[in-house]
Short mmCIF file of C-alpha atoms in Angstrom, two decimals:
data_model
loop_
_atom_site.label_atom_id
_atom_site.label_comp_id
_atom_site.label_asym_id
_atom_site.label_seq_id
_atom_site.Cartn_x
_atom_site.Cartn_y
_atom_site.Cartn_z
CA ASP A 1027 81.51 121.87 101.85
CA GLN A 1028 79.25 121.65 105.59
CA GLN A 1029 78.66 118.06 104.16
CA VAL A 1030 80.12 116.63 108.01
CA LYS A 1031 79.95 118.41 110.95
CA GLN A 1032 82.15 118.40 114.15
CA ASN A 1033 81.66 121.63 116.25
CA SER A 1034 83.33 121.53 119.13
CA PRO A 1035 86.80 122.62 118.05
CA SER A 1036 88.12 121.04 121.52
CA LEU A 1037 87.41 118.18 124.59
CA SER A 1038 89.10 118.36 127.27
CA VAL A 1039 88.30 114.90 129.98
CA GLN A 1040 89.73 113.73 132.79
CA GLU A 1041 91.86 110.28 132.87
CA GLY A 1042 89.56 107.21 133.47
CA ARG A 1043 86.31 109.45 132.34
CA ILE A 1044 84.15 109.32 129.50
CA SER A 1045 84.69 111.22 126.42
CA ILE A 1046 82.16 111.36 124.17
CA LEU A 1047 83.12 113.81 120.50
CA ASN A 1048 80.47 114.33 117.95
CA CYS A 1049 79.65 114.55 114.18
CA ASP A 1050 76.86 115.75 112.13
CA TYR A 1051 75.72 115.34 108.80
CA THR A 1052 73.51 116.41 105.92
CA ASN A 1053 73.57 114.52 103.43
CA SER A 1054 71.28 111.36 103.85
CA MET A 1055 73.18 109.67 101.03
CA PHE A 1056 76.01 108.51 103.59
CA ASP A 1057 75.92 104.74 104.41
CA TYR A 1058 79.90 104.26 106.02
CA PHE A 1059 81.01 106.50 108.84
CA LEU A 1060 84.50 106.62 110.62
CA TRP A 1061 86.38 108.22 113.25
CA TYR A 1062 89.68 108.38 112.65
CA LYS A 1063 92.86 109.69 115.01
CA LYS A 1064 95.41 112.61 114.47
CA TYR A 1065 98.76 112.64 116.17
CA PRO A 1066 100.74 115.48 115.00
CA ALA A 1067 102.98 115.18 112.37
CA GLU A 1068 101.31 112.09 111.76
CA GLY A 1069 98.20 110.61 108.75
CA PRO A 1070 95.34 109.91 110.47
CA THR A 1071 94.33 106.52 111.72
CA PHE A 1072 91.76 104.22 111.61
CA LEU A 1073 89.96 103.87 115.11
CA ILE A 1074 86.69 102.32 114.42
CA SER A 1075 83.51 102.57 111.88
CA ILE A 1076 80.03 101.74 111.68
CA SER A 1077 77.48 101.31 108.82
CA SER A 1078 74.75 102.77 108.50
CA ILE A 1079 72.42 99.14 108.97
CA LYS A 1080 73.36 99.75 112.34
CA ASP A 1081 73.38 101.67 114.90
CA LYS A 1082 75.97 100.89 117.36
CA ASN A 1083 80.24 99.51 117.40
CA GLU A 1084 81.83 98.49 120.00
CA ASP A 1085 85.35 97.56 119.78
CA GLY A 1086 86.68 97.17 123.26
CA ARG A 1087 87.03 101.30 125.16
CA PHE A 1088 85.81 102.31 121.71
CA THR A 1089 82.05 102.83 121.07
CA VAL A 1090 80.20 104.38 117.21
CA PHE A 1091 76.47 104.93 117.86
CA LEU A 1092 74.81 105.92 114.99
CA ASN A 1093 71.56 108.43 114.68
CA LYS A 1094 70.38 107.94 111.22
CA SER A 1095 66.72 110.07 111.42
CA ALA A 1096 68.96 112.82 113.54
CA LYS A 1097 71.35 112.83 111.44
CA HIS A 1098 74.39 112.37 114.13
CA LEU A 1099 76.96 110.38 115.64
CA SER A 1100 79.33 109.78 117.90
CA LEU A 1101 82.43 108.74 118.69
CA HIS A 1102 82.73 107.35 123.50
CA ILE A 1103 85.58 106.45 125.21
CA VAL A 1104 85.66 104.63 128.06
CA PRO A 1105 87.78 105.17 130.53
CA SER A 1106 90.25 107.58 128.62
CA GLN A 1107 93.23 107.34 128.59
CA PRO A 1108 95.99 110.11 128.54
CA GLY A 1109 97.53 108.26 125.13
CA ASP A 1110 94.15 109.36 124.01
CA SER A 1111 94.60 112.75 123.74
CA ALA A 1112 94.35 113.65 120.01
CA VAL A 1113 92.25 114.84 116.97
CA TYR A 1114 89.53 113.08 116.64
CA PHE A 1115 88.04 113.07 112.77
CA CYS A 1116 84.66 112.05 111.82
CA ALA A 1117 84.63 110.47 108.19
CA ALA A 1118 81.13 109.50 105.41
CA SER A 1119 81.16 108.23 102.51
CA ASN A 1120 78.82 106.62 100.47
CA TYR A 1121 79.62 102.89 99.54
CA ASN A 1122 79.36 103.74 95.66
CA GLN A 1123 81.70 105.77 95.94
CA GLY A 1124 84.31 104.41 97.71
CA GLY A 1125 87.68 105.12 99.35
CA LYS A 1126 86.32 109.01 99.15
CA LEU A 1127 85.56 110.53 102.78
CA ILE A 1128 84.15 113.43 103.84
CA PHE A 1129 85.98 114.80 107.17
CA GLY A 1130 84.70 117.13 109.51
CA GLN A 1131 86.93 119.48 111.24
CA GLY A 1132 87.97 117.82 113.85
CA THR A 1133 88.15 117.36 117.55
CA GLU A 1134 91.17 118.13 119.79
CA LEU A 1135 90.75 115.91 122.85
CA SER A 1136 92.79 115.96 125.78
CA VAL A 1137 92.49 113.89 128.39
CA LYS A 1138 94.43 114.88 131.45
CA PRO A 1139 96.23 112.78 134.83
CA GLU B 658 102.35 96.76 110.68
CA PRO B 659 102.85 97.45 106.97
CA GLU B 660 102.86 101.29 106.39
CA VAL B 661 102.09 103.99 103.59
CA THR B 662 105.26 105.75 103.18
CA GLN B 663 105.52 109.05 101.94
CA THR B 664 108.87 111.40 100.78
CA PRO B 665 109.55 114.02 100.79
CA SER B 666 108.44 115.04 104.34
CA HIS B 667 108.94 118.60 103.76
CA GLN B 668 108.54 120.21 100.25
CA VAL B 669 109.45 123.96 99.94
CA THR B 670 108.82 124.91 96.31
CA GLN B 671 108.49 128.94 94.11
CA MET B 672 105.20 129.60 92.68
CA GLY B 673 104.84 128.45 89.33
CA GLN B 674 107.23 125.19 89.39
CA GLU B 675 106.57 121.66 89.21
CA VAL B 676 106.47 118.59 92.47
CA ILE B 677 106.73 115.80 92.71
CA LEU B 678 104.91 114.19 95.82
CA ARG B 679 105.30 110.48 95.76
CA CYS B 680 104.15 107.47 97.60
CA VAL B 681 104.80 103.73 98.62
CA PRO B 682 101.31 102.43 99.55
CA ILE B 683 100.85 99.27 101.60
CA SER B 684 102.12 96.58 99.12
CA ASN B 685 98.63 94.05 98.83
CA HIS B 686 96.44 97.40 98.56
CA LEU B 687 94.78 98.22 94.93
CA TYR B 688 93.56 101.20 95.80
CA PHE B 689 95.06 104.37 96.19
CA TYR B 690 94.03 108.17 97.19
CA TRP B 691 95.96 111.76 97.63
CA TYR B 692 94.43 113.65 100.35
CA ARG B 693 95.29 117.10 101.62
CA GLN B 694 94.34 119.66 104.39
CA ILE B 695 95.25 123.17 104.29
CA LEU B 696 96.68 124.96 107.29
CA GLY B 697 93.44 125.17 109.85
CA GLN B 698 90.95 123.39 107.27
CA LYS B 699 89.58 119.85 106.67
CA VAL B 700 91.40 117.00 104.83
CA GLU B 701 89.89 117.01 101.45
CA PHE B 702 89.63 114.44 99.04
CA LEU B 703 91.67 115.41 95.84
CA VAL B 704 91.55 111.89 93.79
CA SER B 705 90.85 107.91 93.76
CA PHE B 706 93.24 105.62 92.02
CA TYR B 707 92.35 102.10 91.07
CA ASN B 708 93.65 100.23 87.64
CA ASN B 709 95.68 101.76 86.21
CA GLU B 710 93.57 104.96 86.54
CA ILE B 711 91.38 107.67 87.96
CA SER B 712 88.54 106.31 89.59
CA GLU B 713 87.06 110.00 90.75
CA LYS B 714 88.46 112.89 91.50
CA SER B 715 87.19 116.17 93.68
CA GLU B 716 87.08 120.00 92.12
CA ILE B 717 90.24 120.47 93.54
CA PHE B 718 91.53 117.87 90.96
CA ASP B 719 92.13 120.56 87.73
CA ASP B 720 94.16 120.42 85.08
CA GLN B 721 97.16 121.26 87.49
CA PHE B 722 97.07 117.69 88.59
CA SER B 723 98.37 114.46 88.14
CA VAL B 724 98.41 110.99 89.22
CA GLU B 725 101.19 108.40 88.58
CA ARG B 726 101.81 105.02 89.47
CA PRO B 727 105.31 104.73 87.12
CA ASP B 728 106.12 100.87 88.41
CA GLY B 729 104.31 98.51 90.98
CA SER B 730 104.99 100.12 94.37
CA ASN B 731 105.30 104.06 93.22
CA PHE B 732 102.06 106.17 93.70
CA THR B 733 102.86 109.75 92.36
CA LEU B 734 101.09 113.05 92.76
CA LYS B 735 103.02 116.02 90.62
CA ILE B 736 101.43 119.48 90.39
CA ARG B 737 102.28 121.38 87.23
CA SER B 738 102.55 124.86 88.42
CA THR B 739 102.52 125.31 91.80
CA LYS B 740 100.22 128.63 93.64
CA LEU B 741 100.64 129.93 96.46
CA GLU B 742 97.11 128.41 97.68
CA ASP B 743 98.10 124.56 97.03
CA SER B 744 100.06 125.29 100.03
CA ALA B 745 98.95 122.09 102.29
CA MET B 746 99.70 119.15 103.69
CA TYR B 747 99.05 116.37 101.22
CA PHE B 748 98.31 112.52 101.86
CA CYS B 749 98.45 109.60 100.67
CA ALA B 750 96.42 106.49 101.39
CA SER B 751 95.65 102.95 100.34
CA SER B 752 93.57 100.40 100.80
CA ASP B 753 92.02 96.56 99.90
CA GLY B 754 88.52 97.41 100.64
CA LEU B 755 87.15 96.45 97.24
CA GLY B 756 87.30 100.78 96.74
CA ARG B 757 84.70 100.41 99.47
CA ALA B 758 84.75 102.73 101.95
CA GLU B 759 86.94 101.02 103.66
CA LYS B 760 89.57 101.94 106.41
CA LEU B 761 91.88 103.48 104.71
CA PHE B 762 95.23 103.65 105.87
CA PHE B 763 97.67 106.92 106.07
CA GLY B 764 100.89 108.23 105.42
CA SER B 765 102.34 110.75 106.91
CA GLY B 766 101.79 113.02 104.47
CA THR B 767 103.68 115.70 102.24
CA GLN B 768 103.88 119.79 104.29
CA LEU B 769 104.11 121.40 100.53
CA SER B 770 105.01 125.44 101.27
CA VAL B 771 104.61 127.11 97.71
CA LEU B 772 107.28 130.69 98.46
#
């Protein structure tokens, strides 16, 4: 099942710089997209989401961009902090399927001081 | 901050044995889920539960799996006869978002090891 793909398994960024995490999807029925952050030995934690009727959503240091024509979304973290180091999962859903999320493989972000 | 709690954090069992994984969702949430993550693989949806019945289930959730809300606070996942390939981290989640794709709150997971 490759409906949601995160092609970069890892990303290393210097503290204070921008982190850009990417996600691609194939199912055009998806209409809601979310980013989750996961620390070791913890469950995924909701970070930010975007509906397919928007192309951008911002929450503090976190911004998600959605390009529906390209079936691509990205998460920008500015400025990156060492505490942001975690695995980031992109997830997608269809409005009619409620909390059934389809996850990507995750990208491990490392923010170095 | 309210949280989803899962017990036990680790469970080791012999192949063929029954296991019950337990979860206490956030108290005012109405929608409950189980997901799992096999080591090195994606987090996968197993089942959603609302109003005391299964709303949706994945192909993984076969007859060996069942869910129950035995009282007003607990939500359980039972695997009747465990297989080696059931070894995974199992996450419980809950939401109040009318069952839509609102943010799910996940527990810390139960690591199930089937020997």
